[in-house]
Structures are given as structure tokens and as C-alpha cells.
GROMACS .gro file of C-alpha atoms in nm:
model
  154
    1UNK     CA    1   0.000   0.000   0.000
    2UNK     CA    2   0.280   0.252   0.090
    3UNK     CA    3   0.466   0.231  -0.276
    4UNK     CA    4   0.119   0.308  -0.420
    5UNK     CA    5   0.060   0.567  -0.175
    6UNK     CA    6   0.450   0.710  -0.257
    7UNK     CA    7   0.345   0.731  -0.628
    8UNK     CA    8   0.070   0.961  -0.618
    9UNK     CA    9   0.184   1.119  -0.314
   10UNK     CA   10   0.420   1.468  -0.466
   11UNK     CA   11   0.821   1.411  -0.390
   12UNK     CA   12   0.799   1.735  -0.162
   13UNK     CA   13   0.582   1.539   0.122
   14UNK     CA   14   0.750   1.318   0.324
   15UNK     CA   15   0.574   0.951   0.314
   16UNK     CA   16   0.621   0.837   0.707
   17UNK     CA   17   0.529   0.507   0.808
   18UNK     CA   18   0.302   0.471   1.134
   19UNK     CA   19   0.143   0.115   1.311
   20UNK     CA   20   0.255  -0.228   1.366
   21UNK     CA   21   0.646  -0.114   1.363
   22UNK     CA   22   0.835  -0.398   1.595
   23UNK     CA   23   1.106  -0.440   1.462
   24UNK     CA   24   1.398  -0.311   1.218
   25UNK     CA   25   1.259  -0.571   0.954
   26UNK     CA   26   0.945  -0.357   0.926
   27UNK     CA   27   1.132  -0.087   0.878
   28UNK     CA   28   1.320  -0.276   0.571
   29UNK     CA   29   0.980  -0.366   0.414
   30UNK     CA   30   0.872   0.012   0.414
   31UNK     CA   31   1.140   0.145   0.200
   32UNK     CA   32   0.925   0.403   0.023
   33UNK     CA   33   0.901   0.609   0.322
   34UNK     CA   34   1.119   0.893   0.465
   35UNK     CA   35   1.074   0.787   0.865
   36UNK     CA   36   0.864   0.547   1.104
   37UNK     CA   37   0.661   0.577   1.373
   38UNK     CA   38   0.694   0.328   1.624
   39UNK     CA   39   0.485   0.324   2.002
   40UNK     CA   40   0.348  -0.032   2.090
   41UNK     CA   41   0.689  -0.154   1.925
   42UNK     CA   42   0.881   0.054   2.122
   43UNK     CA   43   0.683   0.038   2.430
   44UNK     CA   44   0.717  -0.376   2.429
   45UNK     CA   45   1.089  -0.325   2.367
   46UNK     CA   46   1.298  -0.027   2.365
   47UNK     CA   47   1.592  -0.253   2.181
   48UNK     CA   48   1.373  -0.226   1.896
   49UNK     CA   49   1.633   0.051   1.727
   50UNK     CA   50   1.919  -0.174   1.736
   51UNK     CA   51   2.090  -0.235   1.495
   52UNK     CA   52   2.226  -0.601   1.629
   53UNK     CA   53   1.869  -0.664   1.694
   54UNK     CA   54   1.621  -0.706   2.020
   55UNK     CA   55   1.719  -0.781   2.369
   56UNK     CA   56   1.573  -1.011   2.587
   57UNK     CA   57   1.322  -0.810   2.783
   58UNK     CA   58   1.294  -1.043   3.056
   59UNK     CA   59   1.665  -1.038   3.107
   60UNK     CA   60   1.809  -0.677   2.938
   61UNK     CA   61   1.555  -0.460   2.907
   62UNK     CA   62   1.342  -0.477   3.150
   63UNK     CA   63   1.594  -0.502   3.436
   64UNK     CA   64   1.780  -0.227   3.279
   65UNK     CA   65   1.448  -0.024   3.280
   66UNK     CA   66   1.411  -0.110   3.637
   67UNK     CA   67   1.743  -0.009   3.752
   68UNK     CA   68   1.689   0.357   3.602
   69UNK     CA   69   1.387   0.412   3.709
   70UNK     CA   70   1.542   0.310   4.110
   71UNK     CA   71   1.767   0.568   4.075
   72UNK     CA   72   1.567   0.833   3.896
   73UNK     CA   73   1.360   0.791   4.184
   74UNK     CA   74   1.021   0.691   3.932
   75UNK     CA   75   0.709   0.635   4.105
   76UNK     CA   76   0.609   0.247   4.135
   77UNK     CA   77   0.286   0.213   3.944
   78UNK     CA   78   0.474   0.386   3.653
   79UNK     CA   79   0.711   0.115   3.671
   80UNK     CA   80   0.462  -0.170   3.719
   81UNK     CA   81   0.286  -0.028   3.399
   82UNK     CA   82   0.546  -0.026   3.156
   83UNK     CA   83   0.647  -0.348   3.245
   84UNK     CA   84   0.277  -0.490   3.174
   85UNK     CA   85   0.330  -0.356   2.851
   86UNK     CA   86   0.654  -0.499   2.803
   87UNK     CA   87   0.558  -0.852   2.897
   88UNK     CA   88   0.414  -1.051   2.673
   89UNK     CA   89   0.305  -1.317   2.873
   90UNK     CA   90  -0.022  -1.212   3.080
   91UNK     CA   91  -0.018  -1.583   3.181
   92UNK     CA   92   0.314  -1.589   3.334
   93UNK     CA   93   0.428  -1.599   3.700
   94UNK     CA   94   0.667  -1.286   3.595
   95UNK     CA   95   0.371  -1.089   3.473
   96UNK     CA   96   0.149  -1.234   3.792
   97UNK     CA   97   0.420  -1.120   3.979
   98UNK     CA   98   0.444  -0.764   3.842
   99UNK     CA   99   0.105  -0.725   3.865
  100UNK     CA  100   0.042  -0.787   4.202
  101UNK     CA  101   0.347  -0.559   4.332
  102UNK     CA  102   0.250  -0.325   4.558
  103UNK     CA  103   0.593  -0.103   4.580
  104UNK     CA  104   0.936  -0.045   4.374
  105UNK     CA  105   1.097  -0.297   4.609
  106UNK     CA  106   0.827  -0.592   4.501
  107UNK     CA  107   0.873  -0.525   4.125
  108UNK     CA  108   1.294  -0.520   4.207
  109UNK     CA  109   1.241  -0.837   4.411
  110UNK     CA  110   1.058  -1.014   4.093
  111UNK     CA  111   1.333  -0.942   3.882
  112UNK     CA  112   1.637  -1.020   4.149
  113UNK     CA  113   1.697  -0.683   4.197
  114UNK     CA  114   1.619  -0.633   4.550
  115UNK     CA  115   1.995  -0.592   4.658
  116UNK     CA  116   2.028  -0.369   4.405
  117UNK     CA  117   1.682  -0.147   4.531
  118UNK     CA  118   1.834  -0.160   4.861
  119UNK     CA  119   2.197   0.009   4.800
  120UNK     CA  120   2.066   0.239   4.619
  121UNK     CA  121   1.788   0.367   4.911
  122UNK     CA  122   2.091   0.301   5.122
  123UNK     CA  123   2.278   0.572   4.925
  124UNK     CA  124   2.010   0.818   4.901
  125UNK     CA  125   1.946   0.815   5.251
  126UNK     CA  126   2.371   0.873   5.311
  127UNK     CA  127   2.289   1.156   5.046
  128UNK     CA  128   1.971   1.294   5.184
  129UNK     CA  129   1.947   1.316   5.544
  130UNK     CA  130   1.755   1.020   5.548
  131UNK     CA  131   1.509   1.052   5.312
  132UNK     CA  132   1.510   0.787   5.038
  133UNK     CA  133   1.240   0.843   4.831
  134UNK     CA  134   0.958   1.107   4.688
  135UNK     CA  135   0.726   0.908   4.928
  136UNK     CA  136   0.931   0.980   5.201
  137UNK     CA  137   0.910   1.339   5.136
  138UNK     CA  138   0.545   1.324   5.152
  139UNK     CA  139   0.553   1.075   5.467
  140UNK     CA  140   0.792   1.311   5.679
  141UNK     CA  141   0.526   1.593   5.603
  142UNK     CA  142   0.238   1.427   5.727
  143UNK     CA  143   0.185   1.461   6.133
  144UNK     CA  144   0.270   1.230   6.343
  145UNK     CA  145   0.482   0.937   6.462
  146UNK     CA  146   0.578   0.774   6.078
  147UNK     CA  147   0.930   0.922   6.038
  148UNK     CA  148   1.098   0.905   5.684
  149UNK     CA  149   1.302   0.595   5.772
  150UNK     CA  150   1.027   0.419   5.776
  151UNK     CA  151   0.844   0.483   5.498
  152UNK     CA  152   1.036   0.231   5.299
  153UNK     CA  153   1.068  -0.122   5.348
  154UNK     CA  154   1.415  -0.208   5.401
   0.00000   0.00000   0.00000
């Protein structure tokens, strides 16, 4: 459809490919067009650009993913959803896993990352003053006996 498209379409107007775009072989077949469009393909695996081909998302990208967003300090439930979308699986014990995580540490702990979620809220709280997290920050605000150290499970 897209060569067709490219013929009556005026050599001025870029031609850019957009939907079902997971992997670099897509992008081969479209070679009428000046750029793609990728989202679910991207979303499912981020490797999708490389040029050596994908990653395992169960054991690259996804823990890779994880590790950032632990020290960028990203809020759990953005986590947990991104790595729905990543696994493809929805009958798995991984994906039953991520789903019922309640915190950053229980979606570390599913991929055998906990030691790694717990040096770096060790860190932070060298760094901070004791505060580990953006939750903490809101917990230490609140009245009353919760102090920021425990806000997190440790």
C-alpha cells in the first residue's frame, strides 16, 4: 500500500510510516518512506532501534528499565505499567508477579533486583538526610509518629 501511496503522493511530502512497527525488519519492508513511527513496538521493547537486533526483555531490558527508574527515583505504578506492557506473557508468573506488586521494592524483588533497590535507598538516605524516596518526602510531612526511615521497606 505505501509504494502506491509514494506514487501519487508529490516528492515534496514526506511519506512516514506509522502502526505495527516492531522491529527493524518492518522498517526494511517500508522502503518508500522517509521515517517510522513506532509506540506499541517501542513500548514492548525499547531494543527495537538496534541495529544487532532485540534484547531479551525479561533479562536486558526490563531489568535495565528497572534499575533507572530506582535511581531516577520513578514512582512504582509507573514502573509496574510499563512493564505490563513490556511482557508478553499475561499468563506468566513474571507478569502475575508484576502485577500484584505493591511497591518499587516488590517489582525489584521479581526481577532479582532487590539488593540492588536496597543500596541504592541506602545511598540516598547517606545523600539525603535520610530521606530515600519522593514518598518519604510526603511521609515526613504528614503529622505524626511515621518518620521518613520508615516509609520504605528495608
Amino acid at each position: 500500500m505505501l509504494p502506491k501511496i509514494r506514487e501519487v503522493l508529490p516528492a515534496h511530502i514526506p511519506l512516514i510510516a506509522n502502526g505495527d512497527m516492531w522491529t527493524r525488519s518492518d522498517m526494511a519492508r517500508a522502503t518508500c518512506v522517509q521515517s517510522w513511527m513506532f509506540a506499541r513496538g517501542a513500548q514492548a521493547n525499547a531494543s527495537v532501534f538496534r541495529k544487532d537486533g532485540l534484547l531479551s526483555v525479561r533479562d536486558q531490558v526490563a531489568p535495565n528499565f528497572i534499575k533507572k527508574s530506582i535511581q531516577y527515583d520513578l514512582v512504582y505504578q509507573q514502573i509496574k505499567y510499563t512493564l505490563l506492557t513490556m511482557i508478553p506473557d499475561t499468563k506468566s508468573k513474571l507478569y502475575a508477579q508484576v502485577t500484584r506488586s505493591k511497591s518499587t521494592m516488590e517489582i525489584a524483588r521479581a526481577f532479582g533486583l532487590e539488593e540492588f533497590y536496597h543500596d541504592v535507598m541506602k545511598r540516598r538516605r547517606m545523600d539525603t538526610g535520610g530521606i530515600s524516596t519522593k514518598s518519604d518526602v510526603y511521609v515526613s510531612a504528614i503529622p505524626g509518629p511515621t518518620s521518613p526511615t520508615t516509609a520504605v521497606p528495608s
